[in-house]
């Protein structure tokens, strides 16, 4: 069949978009560049134009969900529209190539080999794949941190009930004085039966950051596997899984990476390849030589979302991993200082020391109910926070110091 010039052009355009060649985009009107200095407030003010959050709203819940930049939103829309025009086997084959590209870029982003990383739906799914897929037996022990997310907490208890292994839940000091204060509770819980230690890098219910490398290294030296839930650090801190020494690392792309929605990552160190049984079996899993092919390619999925990950990663990397990490610490530190100064009745759940926290600030207002404050922040002031272990704020690069001043003022009014 002879293609009309228009149809031919469209096909080329779609093929180009799937193979990652830059396409004209109406979002590209403001060119994205890296800041010359992280302290340049005007740069961050301008960066807001890359997002579609209305000017009178303040999204400060990155720990929960982040808005994607317009360039990522457009890519998902463009691919969704294209797929709805052509669902042929031939056209959809192009998504396999983009998936490989996304896997490869994500792996590079966290310092993993391409074969060690798979794309799941979210951190919850990745976590549960580990819990349900590991061959543990009665008599084995798993150490979990009491502050783990339910997808890495409750699920261990239910699996232990089913299989008969033991779960040891440990706590750490809320106000650590040293790294050792955070490491020792893990060391003390280890026995000769310990098979795995699993914990959040940064807790979603306290904002406390654990010394991941120290814990992973001490476990490795004893032949114990480690699983780091990186939902609160992937995209907000520079991550190198090989340097960290973890066995498994899980995270979501719709949090601090800023897009696209409904993608997670599952990293499995190559020495442990094949140790996770698939819960859902996809074609070709037995012959698979990569985590993605063995555990994550499961039937028909929403392919435009993972296909837009190269745009999300390019956006992040153009601003710069180090710049983003530094800016998040800057915002977090300023938020803590301003709250302490202007709302003296606020009590902090998150340690004030930056070395023991990440991008999250959690606090309480004595005599005020958490959900009520959270709802008032949204309905009266258009501020998105979260009720999680207290009132949780998690500013990201689409927030500015002005936003923090506005949020602190609102909290001051609600504290009265
Ligand atoms: C530490 C941690 N793990 C897992 C999750 C679940 O993430 P998702 O909803 O993307 O699966 C969250 C969400 O807040 C989290 O904070």
XYZ file of C-alpha atoms and ligand atoms in Angstrom:
432
model
C 0.000 0.000 0.000
C 1.279 3.444 -1.003
C 1.383 5.831 2.017
C 0.232 9.407 1.638
C 3.029 11.963 2.332
C 1.192 13.043 5.511
C 0.845 9.489 6.789
C 4.467 8.793 5.908
C 5.544 11.898 7.861
C 3.456 10.836 10.857
C 4.966 7.361 10.816
C 8.472 8.818 10.739
C 7.537 11.132 13.579
C 6.233 8.258 15.692
C 9.208 6.050 14.933
C 11.507 8.953 15.817
C 9.719 9.543 19.100
C 9.993 5.879 20.021
C 13.652 5.660 19.202
C 14.425 8.717 21.266
C 15.182 11.260 18.524
C 14.277 14.757 19.713
C 10.905 15.952 18.446
C 9.562 19.503 18.361
C 7.603 20.148 21.529
C 5.469 23.090 22.595
C 6.910 22.736 26.096
C 10.377 23.443 24.846
C 9.664 27.167 24.580
C 11.729 27.758 27.722
C 14.995 25.954 27.242
C 16.090 23.896 30.204
C 19.616 24.560 31.445
C 21.540 23.733 34.613
C 21.795 26.410 37.323
C 25.096 28.258 37.481
C 24.642 28.298 41.257
C 22.169 26.329 43.409
C 21.753 29.519 45.464
C 20.363 31.367 42.409
C 16.737 31.715 43.537
C 15.687 33.238 40.224
C 16.741 30.031 38.427
C 14.335 27.982 40.581
C 11.570 30.569 40.146
C 11.990 30.211 36.368
C 12.077 26.420 36.601
C 8.437 26.447 37.735
C 7.537 27.197 34.088
C 8.638 23.676 33.186
C 5.718 22.327 35.258
C 1.961 22.774 34.909
C 1.139 23.294 38.611
C -1.140 26.386 38.819
C 0.652 29.436 40.269
C -1.660 29.618 43.310
C -0.993 25.993 44.380
C 2.006 24.751 46.342
C 2.809 21.073 45.856
C 4.947 20.058 48.820
C 4.316 16.316 48.873
C 7.177 14.914 46.783
C 7.445 12.007 49.260
C 4.015 10.951 48.054
C 3.737 11.997 44.391
C 5.542 14.522 42.205
C 4.208 16.435 39.239
C 6.068 15.540 36.061
C 7.618 18.308 33.969
C 5.579 19.299 30.895
C 8.079 17.609 28.582
C 7.351 14.254 30.272
C 3.578 14.813 30.305
C 3.688 15.570 26.583
C 5.712 12.499 25.764
C 3.219 10.239 27.565
C 0.297 11.948 25.810
C 1.970 11.835 22.426
C 2.713 8.112 22.738
C -0.755 7.362 24.127
C -2.354 9.149 21.182
C -0.068 7.337 18.748
C -0.887 3.957 20.294
C -4.600 4.652 20.076
C -4.146 5.286 16.359
C -2.153 2.128 15.705
C -2.335 -0.873 18.041
C -0.770 -3.212 15.490
C 1.782 -5.754 16.607
C 4.256 -4.047 14.249
C 3.857 -0.579 15.749
C 3.879 -1.843 19.344
C 7.149 -3.671 18.707
C 8.765 -0.240 18.805
C 7.902 -0.025 22.511
C 10.193 -2.991 23.244
C 13.138 -0.956 21.989
C 12.150 2.051 24.112
C 11.708 -0.159 27.170
C 15.261 -1.442 26.737
C 16.459 2.141 26.455
C 14.569 3.113 29.645
C 16.004 0.118 31.527
C 19.496 0.956 30.358
C 19.223 4.646 31.343
C 17.662 3.839 34.734
C 20.417 1.310 35.437
C 23.069 3.903 34.587
C 21.267 6.433 36.815
C 21.675 4.191 39.902
C 25.063 2.704 39.020
C 23.717 -0.750 38.118
C 24.378 -2.997 35.119
C 21.593 -3.064 32.532
C 20.806 -6.722 33.302
C 20.369 -5.992 37.018
C 17.359 -3.664 36.740
C 13.705 -4.122 35.863
C 10.790 -1.714 35.488
C 7.833 -2.530 37.734
C 4.704 -0.471 38.526
C 5.935 1.111 41.756
C 7.991 0.552 44.915
C 5.145 -1.377 46.535
C 5.168 -3.916 43.723
C 8.976 -4.197 43.715
C 9.017 -4.685 47.495
C 6.337 -7.364 47.381
C 8.111 -9.157 44.527
C 11.099 -9.605 46.853
C 8.996 -10.693 49.839
C 6.929 -13.220 47.890
C 9.717 -14.309 45.563
C 12.573 -15.139 47.955
C 12.909 -18.780 48.938
C 12.956 -18.499 52.737
C 12.342 -21.467 55.012
C 11.165 -22.089 58.581
C 14.090 -21.267 60.859
C 15.325 -18.382 58.671
C 15.222 -14.843 60.086
C 14.508 -11.513 58.412
C 15.272 -8.188 60.128
C 12.920 -5.337 59.286
C 12.917 -1.719 60.491
C 9.709 -0.799 62.298
C 9.495 2.352 60.150
C 9.357 0.441 56.864
C 6.468 1.286 54.537
C 3.547 -1.228 54.777
C 4.661 -2.736 51.443
C 7.880 -3.733 53.229
C 6.473 -4.296 56.697
C 2.983 -5.819 56.925
C 3.746 -8.015 53.943
C 6.720 -9.631 55.719
C 4.480 -10.582 58.633
C 1.889 -12.167 56.360
C 4.516 -14.056 54.359
C 6.222 -15.251 57.567
C 2.865 -16.582 58.812
C 2.439 -18.446 55.546
C 5.968 -19.878 55.234
C 7.099 -20.137 58.849
C 10.245 -17.987 58.943
C 10.819 -15.393 61.693
C 10.577 -11.619 61.357
C 12.490 -9.446 63.831
C 11.233 -5.864 63.884
C 13.760 -3.370 65.227
C 13.690 0.303 66.157
C 16.444 2.933 66.160
C 16.839 6.098 68.289
C 14.617 8.966 67.097
C 17.393 11.442 67.800
C 20.661 9.684 66.940
C 23.921 11.245 68.134
C 26.064 9.229 65.738
C 25.900 6.868 62.770
C 26.757 4.073 65.172
C 23.525 4.749 67.114
C 21.656 3.791 63.941
C 23.847 0.841 62.967
C 24.013 -0.940 66.341
C 20.323 -1.966 66.562
C 20.793 -3.864 63.276
C 24.051 -5.483 64.441
C 22.450 -6.587 67.711
C 19.529 -8.250 65.908
C 21.746 -10.399 63.650
C 22.012 -14.125 64.435
C 23.378 -17.090 62.495
C 19.846 -17.557 61.072
C 19.593 -14.024 59.593
C 19.101 -14.185 55.841
C 18.029 -10.622 54.978
C 17.932 -7.103 56.431
C 15.359 -4.788 54.848
C 14.849 -1.080 55.496
C 13.884 2.262 53.990
C 16.793 4.524 53.092
C 14.721 7.475 54.395
C 11.611 6.784 56.453
C 8.302 8.081 55.109
C 6.910 8.309 58.659
C 9.782 10.120 60.400
C 12.069 11.478 57.674
C 15.022 9.792 59.408
C 17.815 8.709 57.027
C 19.649 5.460 57.778
C 23.369 4.963 57.025
C 22.650 2.568 54.162
C 26.195 1.860 53.067
C 27.347 0.965 56.585
C 24.396 -1.414 57.114
C 24.755 -3.026 53.671
C 28.511 -3.519 54.100
C 28.245 -5.087 57.536
C 25.539 -7.463 56.265
C 27.570 -8.344 53.174
C 30.586 -9.198 55.323
C 28.374 -11.746 57.132
C 26.822 -13.176 53.942
C 23.432 -11.566 54.695
C 21.302 -10.094 51.888
C 20.054 -6.492 52.116
C 17.060 -4.774 50.593
C 17.052 -0.964 50.521
C 13.667 0.666 49.884
C 14.762 3.814 48.079
C 11.314 5.346 47.468
C 12.419 8.483 49.344
C 15.933 8.768 47.928
C 15.762 7.748 44.251
C 15.878 11.091 42.412
C 16.567 13.117 45.558
C 20.029 11.750 46.437
C 22.812 10.421 44.250
C 22.489 6.638 44.360
C 25.122 4.084 43.403
C 23.858 0.618 44.224
C 27.203 -1.082 43.585
C 29.014 1.286 45.884
C 26.234 0.919 48.483
C 26.586 -2.860 48.304
C 22.887 -3.737 48.653
C 21.448 -6.945 47.218
C 18.110 -5.373 46.251
C 17.074 -1.741 45.717
C 13.519 -0.606 44.966
C 11.946 2.779 44.137
C 9.237 4.635 42.167
C 9.734 7.065 39.297
C 6.632 9.131 40.187
C 8.183 10.443 43.399
C 11.462 12.407 43.495
C 12.465 11.549 39.911
C 9.394 13.545 38.777
C 7.920 11.130 36.289
C 6.483 9.305 34.672
C 3.518 7.973 36.681
C 3.270 4.295 37.610
C 6.767 3.016 37.141
C 8.964 1.423 39.741
C 12.431 -0.057 39.682
C 13.667 -3.371 40.992
C 17.447 -3.789 41.223
C 18.858 -7.235 41.932
C 22.626 -7.576 42.274
C 23.873 -9.921 39.535
C 25.197 -12.466 42.030
C 21.572 -12.962 43.145
C 20.040 -13.204 39.681
C 17.372 -15.916 39.663
C 16.886 -15.881 43.444
C 13.460 -14.190 43.165
C 10.664 -16.452 41.951
C 8.260 -14.607 39.634
C 4.748 -14.182 41.058
C 3.401 -13.569 37.568
C 5.019 -15.562 34.801
C 5.592 -13.776 31.505
C 6.673 -15.460 28.269
C 10.364 -16.355 28.096
C 11.148 -15.887 31.790
C 13.160 -19.131 32.037
C 15.608 -18.178 29.295
C 15.793 -14.561 30.452
C 19.201 -13.150 31.279
C 18.043 -9.856 32.807
C 15.858 -8.840 35.761
C 13.501 -6.946 33.459
C 12.941 -9.899 31.099
C 12.710 -12.450 33.897
C 10.425 -10.681 36.346
C 8.962 -7.498 34.890
C 7.729 -7.987 31.309
C 4.259 -9.199 32.192
C 1.555 -9.096 29.572
C 0.125 -5.896 28.176
C 1.064 -2.787 30.169
C 0.609 0.963 29.833
C 3.624 1.192 27.520
C 3.699 4.997 26.980
C 4.598 5.550 30.639
C 7.912 3.632 30.774
C 8.610 4.897 27.244
C 8.646 8.470 28.611
C 11.332 7.703 31.211
C 14.217 8.871 28.967
C 12.588 12.340 28.993
C 12.245 12.272 32.802
C 15.878 11.207 33.219
C 17.121 13.774 30.684
C 15.203 16.518 32.531
C 16.744 15.459 35.840
C 20.238 15.108 34.445
C 20.144 18.416 32.579
C 19.533 20.216 35.875
C 22.130 17.920 37.406
C 21.918 15.191 40.047
C 24.245 17.033 42.412
C 22.384 20.344 41.950
C 19.060 18.631 42.722
C 20.442 16.868 45.781
C 21.949 20.133 47.083
C 18.771 22.120 46.396
C 16.625 19.574 48.269
C 18.899 19.822 51.326
C 18.797 23.631 51.031
C 14.966 23.676 50.931
C 14.688 21.140 53.731
C 17.123 23.018 55.987
C 15.398 26.357 55.342
C 11.984 24.826 56.060
C 13.169 23.416 59.408
C 14.806 26.734 60.375
C 11.767 28.827 59.465
C 9.329 26.496 61.233
C 11.480 26.498 64.374
C 11.757 30.293 64.319
C 8.187 31.239 63.373
C 6.150 28.361 64.823
C 7.973 27.652 68.099
C 5.196 25.345 69.329
C 5.873 22.913 66.447
C 7.529 19.670 67.582
C 9.762 17.890 65.081
C 9.568 14.176 64.320
C 12.387 14.489 61.743
C 15.892 14.995 63.134
C 17.067 18.575 62.601
C 20.593 17.468 61.611
C 20.792 17.242 57.783
C 23.067 14.166 57.993
C 20.215 12.176 59.581
C 17.438 13.304 57.251
C 16.573 13.509 53.549
C 14.006 15.656 51.747
C 11.187 15.158 54.256
C 10.190 17.320 57.256
C 7.603 15.878 59.665
C 6.293 17.845 62.649
C 3.265 18.137 64.918
C 1.314 21.071 66.281
C 0.409 20.370 69.924
C -3.372 20.171 70.401
C -4.024 20.004 66.648
C -5.203 16.915 64.828
C -2.882 15.889 61.954
C -5.583 15.180 59.339
C -7.408 18.393 60.171
C -4.244 20.493 59.719
C -3.454 18.642 56.499
C -6.963 19.283 55.103
C -6.914 22.953 56.122
C -3.528 23.411 54.465
C -5.055 22.168 51.228
C -8.567 23.639 51.324
C -7.667 27.040 52.776
C -4.142 27.605 51.467
C -3.890 25.259 48.420
C -0.864 23.536 49.943
C -0.403 19.817 49.315
C 1.201 18.186 52.378
C 0.561 14.668 53.759
C -0.621 13.164 57.054
C 2.180 10.657 57.616
C 3.745 10.243 61.062
C 2.737 13.888 61.689
C 2.280 16.731 59.218
C 4.663 15.877 56.391
C 6.145 18.422 54.014
C 8.523 17.413 51.244
C 9.637 20.323 49.058
C 11.287 19.657 45.701
C 12.967 21.701 42.962
C 9.633 23.068 41.694
C 9.300 24.814 45.090
C 11.093 28.009 46.019
C 12.071 29.736 49.252
C 9.028 31.968 48.709
C 6.832 28.848 48.761
C 8.403 27.817 52.052
C 7.762 31.270 53.552
C 4.121 30.996 52.440
C 3.744 27.476 53.890
C 5.349 28.445 57.221
C 3.024 31.473 57.472
C -0.003 29.231 56.853
C 1.183 26.750 59.500
C 1.698 29.637 61.924
C -1.934 30.691 61.414
C -3.199 27.115 61.850
C -1.106 26.681 65.029
C -3.017 29.478 66.818
C 9.527 4.158 51.847
C 8.386 3.910 50.913
N 8.265 2.708 50.317
C 7.277 2.442 49.453
C 6.326 3.393 49.147
C 5.245 3.066 48.172
O 5.450 3.764 46.984
P 4.467 3.530 45.760
O 3.137 4.059 46.190
O 5.056 4.306 44.645
O 4.416 2.082 45.528
C 6.386 4.648 49.754
C 5.363 5.665 49.478
O 5.267 6.698 50.078
C 7.447 4.916 50.649
O 7.573 6.102 51.245
